[in-house]
């Protein structure tokens, strides 16, 4: 009788936020709103902005290094780097390759996934399957990162109040028991126009006209996206719980994409998620896209909420449109890491990476 697939779980988490804080008062002055209105409608108080010259790879590399430190692993232990982002350093090459170079992770295979705010879970699916199938591979870094600030119209109330810059990473590897359950993913390209950056790609190359028309900024149809979230959230919960043969009462934590805390709390409440189960991490960072889910997971770990055996229901949804869900059972690693026994899962904030000129 053949053994089942090797359990793959989270061995370490790490985050990086750039140092510049953008308050609601600053946003309100540019959008014709008030700081109170922004907080009441979104639940966001502040967000971060990258330094001049700081790119997504800089933020991501710092987050991966922090996650490696948390897992007590060295850069040389990495077999794979999967990076999820909607705001790459450039259209090509892969931003993951930039991160590989910054880290000095010479033996790691590196590539990007593009699934917007669902990107970390899409990347985790790739990494889990890779580690199970690739002979000799043990450790993967999956990092979500966004540097939205260059792509946000500061006068657009619909987007300027929401988006921030930041990165969060997880190191995945073999665990004794638990780990990731079945990861279900989905997409609906017929609704791709509901949130996008229209210009700069092969369909609408950059010109003076596209720059003047703000076509390199994020365009979002807020009402349609809210309807999507309200519709997909309960189905994601149902499919993940069915796959795990669990009820919602069996779940310790619900870690979802964080479009904004107000929306998240409302839709979760209507789906029967208790306040003590829900992880809300967007108040001080805003919507950081592909980094939102791993950032919330890292915050939960930092607070000591991811004890061995904890069941974490993860729910992703974003542009594309894309979505996904799974139940992650937190577990101790299967073996001692090179630096000694792996410590409790507590994310470390990396030092500020030097901005490039």
Tab-separated table of C-alpha atoms in Angstrom:
chain	number	residue	atom	x	y	z
A	1	UNK	CA	0.000	0.000	0.000
A	2	UNK	CA	1.616	3.295	-1.127
A	3	UNK	CA	2.084	6.178	1.256
A	4	UNK	CA	0.091	9.379	0.757
A	5	UNK	CA	1.591	12.685	-0.366
A	6	UNK	CA	4.140	14.307	1.916
A	7	UNK	CA	2.425	16.885	4.160
A	8	UNK	CA	3.618	20.406	3.316
A	9	UNK	CA	3.046	23.233	5.781
A	10	UNK	CA	4.236	26.670	6.812
A	11	UNK	CA	7.612	26.686	8.595
A	12	UNK	CA	8.103	30.429	8.919
A	13	UNK	CA	6.539	33.800	8.146
A	14	UNK	CA	8.004	37.242	7.559
A	15	UNK	CA	6.825	40.711	6.593
A	16	UNK	CA	8.221	43.969	5.330
A	17	UNK	CA	6.511	47.367	5.304
A	18	UNK	CA	8.218	50.444	3.856
A	19	UNK	CA	8.787	53.212	6.405
A	20	UNK	CA	6.642	56.010	4.961
A	21	UNK	CA	3.186	56.184	6.569
A	22	UNK	CA	0.299	57.774	4.675
A	23	UNK	CA	-2.530	58.846	6.973
A	24	UNK	CA	-6.218	59.225	6.278
A	25	UNK	CA	-5.827	62.965	6.751
A	26	UNK	CA	-3.380	63.085	3.835
A	27	UNK	CA	-5.653	60.995	1.624
A	28	UNK	CA	-8.708	63.043	2.587
A	29	UNK	CA	-7.045	66.292	1.562
A	30	UNK	CA	-6.516	64.971	-1.974
A	31	UNK	CA	-9.826	63.167	-2.476
A	32	UNK	CA	-12.299	65.666	-1.032
A	33	UNK	CA	-13.345	63.349	1.786
A	34	UNK	CA	-12.657	63.299	5.518
A	35	UNK	CA	-10.418	61.070	7.601
A	36	UNK	CA	-13.470	59.983	9.586
A	37	UNK	CA	-15.371	59.032	6.411
A	38	UNK	CA	-12.452	56.925	5.190
A	39	UNK	CA	-12.139	55.013	8.448
A	40	UNK	CA	-15.883	54.471	8.800
A	41	UNK	CA	-16.278	53.181	5.231
A	42	UNK	CA	-13.118	51.085	5.033
A	43	UNK	CA	-11.812	50.435	8.549
A	44	UNK	CA	-8.386	51.619	7.364
A	45	UNK	CA	-6.468	54.241	9.367
A	46	UNK	CA	-3.179	54.375	7.489
A	47	UNK	CA	-1.146	52.644	4.818
A	48	UNK	CA	2.533	52.506	3.757
A	49	UNK	CA	4.319	53.938	0.731
A	50	UNK	CA	7.573	52.680	-0.762
A	51	UNK	CA	10.617	54.928	-0.746
A	52	UNK	CA	11.688	56.573	-4.020
A	53	UNK	CA	13.617	53.959	-5.959
A	54	UNK	CA	12.225	51.072	-3.916
A	55	UNK	CA	10.654	48.374	-6.097
A	56	UNK	CA	8.571	45.303	-5.383
A	57	UNK	CA	11.663	43.068	-5.420
A	58	UNK	CA	13.255	45.111	-2.621
A	59	UNK	CA	10.210	44.700	-0.402
A	60	UNK	CA	9.815	41.012	-1.280
A	61	UNK	CA	13.458	40.117	-0.636
A	62	UNK	CA	13.270	41.628	2.851
A	63	UNK	CA	10.094	39.669	3.642
A	64	UNK	CA	11.584	36.379	2.403
A	65	UNK	CA	14.725	36.919	4.475
A	66	UNK	CA	12.554	37.525	7.540
A	67	UNK	CA	10.584	34.339	6.876
A	68	UNK	CA	13.802	32.331	6.479
A	69	UNK	CA	15.067	33.684	9.790
A	70	UNK	CA	11.792	32.720	11.421
A	71	UNK	CA	12.084	29.189	9.990
A	72	UNK	CA	15.761	28.997	11.025
A	73	UNK	CA	16.792	28.254	7.472
A	74	UNK	CA	19.500	29.759	5.288
A	75	UNK	CA	19.038	31.291	1.855
A	76	UNK	CA	21.003	28.364	0.440
A	77	UNK	CA	18.316	25.964	1.674
A	78	UNK	CA	15.716	27.349	-0.726
A	79	UNK	CA	14.804	25.170	-3.697
A	80	UNK	CA	12.038	27.422	-5.026
A	81	UNK	CA	10.962	31.080	-4.933
A	82	UNK	CA	7.422	31.841	-6.097
A	83	UNK	CA	6.456	35.515	-6.157
A	84	UNK	CA	2.911	36.811	-6.488
A	85	UNK	CA	2.334	40.409	-7.557
A	86	UNK	CA	0.346	42.754	-9.786
A	87	UNK	CA	3.097	45.379	-9.622
A	88	UNK	CA	6.320	43.774	-10.906
A	89	UNK	CA	9.608	45.650	-11.142
A	90	UNK	CA	9.241	45.582	-14.925
A	91	UNK	CA	7.243	43.629	-17.520
A	92	UNK	CA	10.182	41.251	-17.818
A	93	UNK	CA	12.099	39.473	-16.386
A	94	UNK	CA	10.281	37.787	-13.538
A	95	UNK	CA	10.428	39.806	-10.317
A	96	UNK	CA	11.124	36.519	-8.526
A	97	UNK	CA	14.432	36.401	-10.383
A	98	UNK	CA	15.258	39.856	-9.009
A	99	UNK	CA	14.488	38.547	-5.527
A	100	UNK	CA	16.620	35.456	-6.083
A	101	UNK	CA	19.531	37.731	-7.015
A	102	UNK	CA	19.022	40.083	-4.060
A	103	UNK	CA	18.949	37.144	-1.649
A	104	UNK	CA	21.782	35.209	-3.261
A	105	UNK	CA	19.530	32.150	-3.495
A	106	UNK	CA	21.613	30.708	-6.308
A	107	UNK	CA	20.198	27.177	-6.337
A	108	UNK	CA	16.515	28.166	-6.165
A	109	UNK	CA	14.218	28.067	-9.170
A	110	UNK	CA	12.405	31.421	-9.302
A	111	UNK	CA	9.307	32.612	-11.147
A	112	UNK	CA	6.201	34.791	-10.774
A	113	UNK	CA	2.508	33.978	-10.610
A	114	UNK	CA	-0.039	36.618	-11.606
A	115	UNK	CA	-3.392	36.167	-9.901
A	116	UNK	CA	-3.801	39.604	-8.299
A	117	UNK	CA	-4.962	39.499	-4.670
A	118	UNK	CA	-5.357	35.701	-4.840
A	119	UNK	CA	-1.704	35.366	-5.860
A	120	UNK	CA	-0.257	34.027	-2.614
A	121	UNK	CA	-2.670	31.082	-2.525
A	122	UNK	CA	-2.060	30.358	-6.224
A	123	UNK	CA	1.675	30.438	-5.465
A	124	UNK	CA	1.224	28.160	-2.460
A	125	UNK	CA	-0.567	25.611	-4.662
A	126	UNK	CA	2.348	25.638	-7.101
A	127	UNK	CA	4.900	25.328	-4.297
A	128	UNK	CA	3.092	22.487	-2.510
A	129	UNK	CA	2.800	20.471	-5.723
A	130	UNK	CA	6.428	21.239	-6.632
A	131	UNK	CA	7.802	20.120	-3.276
A	132	UNK	CA	5.802	16.894	-3.423
A	133	UNK	CA	6.881	16.083	-6.988
A	134	UNK	CA	10.459	17.352	-7.296
A	135	UNK	CA	12.987	14.818	-6.057
A	136	UNK	CA	15.225	16.297	-3.369
A	137	UNK	CA	13.328	19.594	-3.076
A	138	UNK	CA	12.450	20.535	0.513
A	139	UNK	CA	11.901	24.261	0.983
A	140	UNK	CA	10.037	26.948	-0.957
A	141	UNK	CA	9.465	30.642	-0.318
A	142	UNK	CA	6.097	31.999	-1.416
A	143	UNK	CA	5.953	35.789	-1.225
A	144	UNK	CA	3.189	38.253	-1.998
A	145	UNK	CA	4.203	41.841	-2.677
A	146	UNK	CA	2.689	45.028	-4.036
A	147	UNK	CA	4.094	48.475	-4.703
A	148	UNK	CA	0.784	50.043	-5.606
A	149	UNK	CA	1.688	53.672	-4.907
A	150	UNK	CA	3.014	54.481	-8.428
A	151	UNK	CA	-0.229	53.090	-9.890
A	152	UNK	CA	-2.797	54.827	-7.671
A	153	UNK	CA	-4.417	58.111	-8.700
A	154	UNK	CA	-4.119	60.135	-5.496
A	155	UNK	CA	-7.327	62.045	-6.359
A	156	UNK	CA	-9.424	58.912	-6.986
A	157	UNK	CA	-11.458	58.267	-3.858
A	158	UNK	CA	-12.341	54.707	-4.909
A	159	UNK	CA	-8.720	53.520	-4.916
A	160	UNK	CA	-6.574	56.022	-3.022
A	161	UNK	CA	-8.248	55.243	0.306
A	162	UNK	CA	-7.626	51.504	-0.021
A	163	UNK	CA	-4.254	50.569	-1.454
A	164	UNK	CA	-0.863	50.437	0.279
A	165	UNK	CA	2.596	48.985	-0.299
A	166	UNK	CA	4.032	45.968	1.483
A	167	UNK	CA	5.276	42.389	1.319
A	168	UNK	CA	4.733	39.179	3.260
A	169	UNK	CA	6.336	35.775	2.814
A	170	UNK	CA	5.984	32.202	3.976
A	171	UNK	CA	8.521	29.399	3.894
A	172	UNK	CA	6.915	26.065	3.060
A	173	UNK	CA	8.353	22.646	3.729
A	174	UNK	CA	7.656	19.153	5.038
A	175	UNK	CA	5.738	18.781	8.294
A	176	UNK	CA	4.981	15.762	10.436
A	177	UNK	CA	1.204	16.044	10.159
A	178	UNK	CA	-1.359	18.527	8.931
A	179	UNK	CA	-0.179	21.212	6.538
A	180	UNK	CA	-2.148	22.295	3.479
A	181	UNK	CA	-5.324	20.489	2.583
A	182	UNK	CA	-6.729	20.494	-0.920
A	183	UNK	CA	-6.241	23.948	-2.470
A	184	UNK	CA	-9.102	24.820	-4.789
A	185	UNK	CA	-8.619	27.655	-7.295
A	186	UNK	CA	-10.874	29.352	-9.830
A	187	UNK	CA	-10.952	32.130	-12.417
A	188	UNK	CA	-13.484	34.108	-14.482
A	189	UNK	CA	-11.794	36.099	-17.236
A	190	UNK	CA	-15.089	37.525	-18.501
A	191	UNK	CA	-14.938	39.967	-15.582
A	192	UNK	CA	-11.308	41.001	-15.977
A	193	UNK	CA	-12.239	44.640	-16.680
A	194	UNK	CA	-13.690	45.130	-13.200
A	195	UNK	CA	-10.264	46.015	-11.786
A	196	UNK	CA	-7.134	46.508	-13.880
A	197	UNK	CA	-4.312	48.793	-14.993
A	198	UNK	CA	-5.366	49.329	-18.630
A	199	UNK	CA	-2.165	50.597	-20.252
A	200	UNK	CA	1.464	49.534	-20.356
A	201	UNK	CA	1.030	46.039	-21.742
A	202	UNK	CA	0.931	44.689	-25.278
A	203	UNK	CA	-2.712	45.664	-25.878
A	204	UNK	CA	-2.285	49.346	-25.005
A	205	UNK	CA	1.437	50.185	-25.059
A	206	UNK	CA	2.626	53.249	-23.187
A	207	UNK	CA	2.302	56.572	-25.021
A	208	UNK	CA	2.059	60.198	-24.017
A	209	UNK	CA	-1.694	59.926	-24.416
A	210	UNK	CA	-2.033	56.922	-22.067
A	211	UNK	CA	0.052	58.678	-19.423
A	212	UNK	CA	-1.993	61.879	-19.707
A	213	UNK	CA	-5.199	59.865	-19.527
A	214	UNK	CA	-4.137	58.117	-16.312
A	215	UNK	CA	-4.410	54.725	-17.996
A	216	UNK	CA	-1.392	53.508	-16.016
A	217	UNK	CA	-3.373	53.889	-12.796
A	218	UNK	CA	-5.634	51.308	-11.138
A	219	UNK	CA	-9.209	51.408	-12.475
A	220	UNK	CA	-11.775	49.690	-10.266
A	221	UNK	CA	-15.520	49.087	-10.435
A	222	UNK	CA	-16.186	49.016	-6.729
A	223	UNK	CA	-19.847	47.992	-6.736
A	224	UNK	CA	-19.282	45.025	-9.054
A	225	UNK	CA	-16.307	43.846	-7.009
A	226	UNK	CA	-18.264	44.098	-3.768
A	227	UNK	CA	-20.986	41.972	-5.343
A	228	UNK	CA	-18.356	39.414	-6.395
A	229	UNK	CA	-16.901	39.214	-2.890
A	230	UNK	CA	-20.331	38.835	-1.291
A	231	UNK	CA	-21.142	36.015	-3.683
A	232	UNK	CA	-17.875	34.084	-3.637
A	233	UNK	CA	-17.136	34.271	0.117
A	234	UNK	CA	-19.765	31.746	1.281
A	235	UNK	CA	-19.019	29.339	-1.575
A	236	UNK	CA	-15.304	29.411	-0.733
A	237	UNK	CA	-16.068	28.591	2.879
A	238	UNK	CA	-18.366	25.748	1.867
A	239	UNK	CA	-15.984	24.103	-0.603
A	240	UNK	CA	-12.978	24.247	1.759
A	241	UNK	CA	-14.964	22.840	4.686
A	242	UNK	CA	-16.422	20.086	2.507
A	243	UNK	CA	-12.957	19.074	1.319
A	244	UNK	CA	-11.687	18.941	4.905
A	245	UNK	CA	-14.845	17.240	6.241
A	246	UNK	CA	-15.141	19.980	8.869
A	247	UNK	CA	-17.750	22.424	10.097
A	248	UNK	CA	-17.180	26.125	10.598
A	249	UNK	CA	-17.146	25.555	14.368
A	250	UNK	CA	-14.063	23.317	13.882
A	251	UNK	CA	-12.059	26.236	12.448
A	252	UNK	CA	-9.722	28.208	14.712
A	253	UNK	CA	-8.836	31.054	12.345
A	254	UNK	CA	-10.226	32.494	9.134
A	255	UNK	CA	-7.515	34.249	7.089
A	256	UNK	CA	-8.932	35.933	4.005
A	257	UNK	CA	-7.819	38.549	1.530
A	258	UNK	CA	-8.205	41.946	3.172
A	259	UNK	CA	-9.872	44.312	0.643
A	260	UNK	CA	-10.745	46.491	3.609
A	261	UNK	CA	-11.541	45.612	7.216
A	262	UNK	CA	-15.103	46.950	7.105
A	263	UNK	CA	-16.107	44.815	4.130
A	264	UNK	CA	-14.293	41.772	5.495
A	265	UNK	CA	-15.996	41.949	8.883
A	266	UNK	CA	-19.420	42.432	7.298
A	267	UNK	CA	-19.281	39.565	4.816
A	268	UNK	CA	-17.680	37.228	7.380
A	269	UNK	CA	-20.381	37.983	9.944
A	270	UNK	CA	-23.116	37.237	7.423
A	271	UNK	CA	-21.447	33.889	6.671
A	272	UNK	CA	-21.440	32.891	10.333
A	273	UNK	CA	-17.751	33.526	11.062
A	274	UNK	CA	-17.273	34.563	14.686
A	275	UNK	CA	-15.211	37.657	15.529
A	276	UNK	CA	-12.751	35.495	17.488
A	277	UNK	CA	-12.120	33.375	14.370
A	278	UNK	CA	-11.533	36.207	11.900
A	279	UNK	CA	-8.047	37.661	11.409
A	280	UNK	CA	-8.264	41.339	10.435
A	281	UNK	CA	-4.905	42.925	9.594
A	282	UNK	CA	-5.721	45.779	7.220
A	283	UNK	CA	-6.275	48.677	9.628
A	284	UNK	CA	-2.706	49.955	9.473
A	285	UNK	CA	-1.639	48.700	6.026
A	286	UNK	CA	-4.712	48.933	3.813
A	287	UNK	CA	-5.144	46.597	0.868
A	288	UNK	CA	-1.701	45.252	-0.014
A	289	UNK	CA	-3.005	42.885	-2.676
A	290	UNK	CA	-1.096	39.626	-3.015
A	291	UNK	CA	0.611	40.375	0.314
A	292	UNK	CA	-2.662	40.701	2.239
A	293	UNK	CA	-3.267	37.034	3.045
A	294	UNK	CA	0.305	36.118	4.075
A	295	UNK	CA	0.492	39.378	6.054
A	296	UNK	CA	-2.655	38.453	7.981
A	297	UNK	CA	-1.261	34.951	8.542
A	298	UNK	CA	1.986	36.446	9.842
A	299	UNK	CA	0.072	38.764	12.188
A	300	UNK	CA	-1.837	35.795	13.570
A	301	UNK	CA	1.439	33.931	14.104
A	302	UNK	CA	2.967	36.928	15.842
A	303	UNK	CA	-0.012	37.047	18.205
A	304	UNK	CA	0.503	33.373	19.107
A	305	UNK	CA	-2.724	32.248	17.440
A	306	UNK	CA	-1.152	29.582	15.196
A	307	UNK	CA	-0.423	26.887	17.743
A	308	UNK	CA	0.242	23.339	16.471
A	309	UNK	CA	-3.003	21.773	15.356
A	310	UNK	CA	-4.759	25.078	14.705
A	311	UNK	CA	-7.023	24.887	11.664
A	312	UNK	CA	-6.742	27.954	9.440
A	313	UNK	CA	-9.413	28.477	6.783
A	314	UNK	CA	-7.838	30.572	4.010
A	315	UNK	CA	-9.985	32.411	1.468
A	316	UNK	CA	-8.623	34.286	-1.558
A	317	UNK	CA	-10.359	36.505	-4.122
A	318	UNK	CA	-9.110	39.158	-6.489
A	319	UNK	CA	-8.846	40.627	-9.962
A	320	UNK	CA	-8.989	38.380	-12.975
A	321	UNK	CA	-11.367	37.483	-11.473
A	322	UNK	CA	-9.636	34.849	-9.327
A	323	UNK	CA	-10.422	32.979	-6.134
A	324	UNK	CA	-9.379	30.027	-4.008
A	325	UNK	CA	-9.606	28.361	-0.608
A	326	UNK	CA	-8.124	25.658	1.588
A	327	UNK	CA	-7.788	24.556	5.186
A	328	UNK	CA	-4.234	24.792	6.511
A	329	UNK	CA	-3.524	22.809	9.678
A	330	UNK	CA	-0.624	24.371	11.564
A	331	UNK	CA	2.029	21.837	12.472
A	332	UNK	CA	5.547	21.456	13.771
A	333	UNK	CA	8.175	20.781	11.087
A	334	UNK	CA	8.932	17.186	10.195
A	335	UNK	CA	12.638	17.456	11.019
A	336	UNK	CA	15.148	19.717	12.707
A	337	UNK	CA	16.236	22.593	10.486
A	338	UNK	CA	19.961	23.358	9.932
A	339	UNK	CA	19.945	26.113	12.566
A	340	UNK	CA	18.432	23.951	15.289
A	341	UNK	CA	14.832	23.200	16.298
A	342	UNK	CA	12.363	25.475	14.569
A	343	UNK	CA	10.990	28.060	16.960
A	344	UNK	CA	7.359	29.049	17.361
A	345	UNK	CA	6.032	30.668	14.224
A	346	UNK	CA	6.642	34.390	14.851
A	347	UNK	CA	7.216	36.695	11.872
A	348	UNK	CA	10.154	39.051	11.881
A	349	UNK	CA	10.108	42.527	10.381
A	350	UNK	CA	13.112	42.784	8.090
A	351	UNK	CA	15.417	45.804	8.046
A	352	UNK	CA	14.712	48.452	5.454
A	353	UNK	CA	16.342	47.459	2.172
A	354	UNK	CA	18.471	50.118	0.564
A	355	UNK	CA	16.648	51.978	-2.194
A	356	UNK	CA	18.224	51.742	-5.612
A	357	UNK	CA	19.193	55.019	-7.294
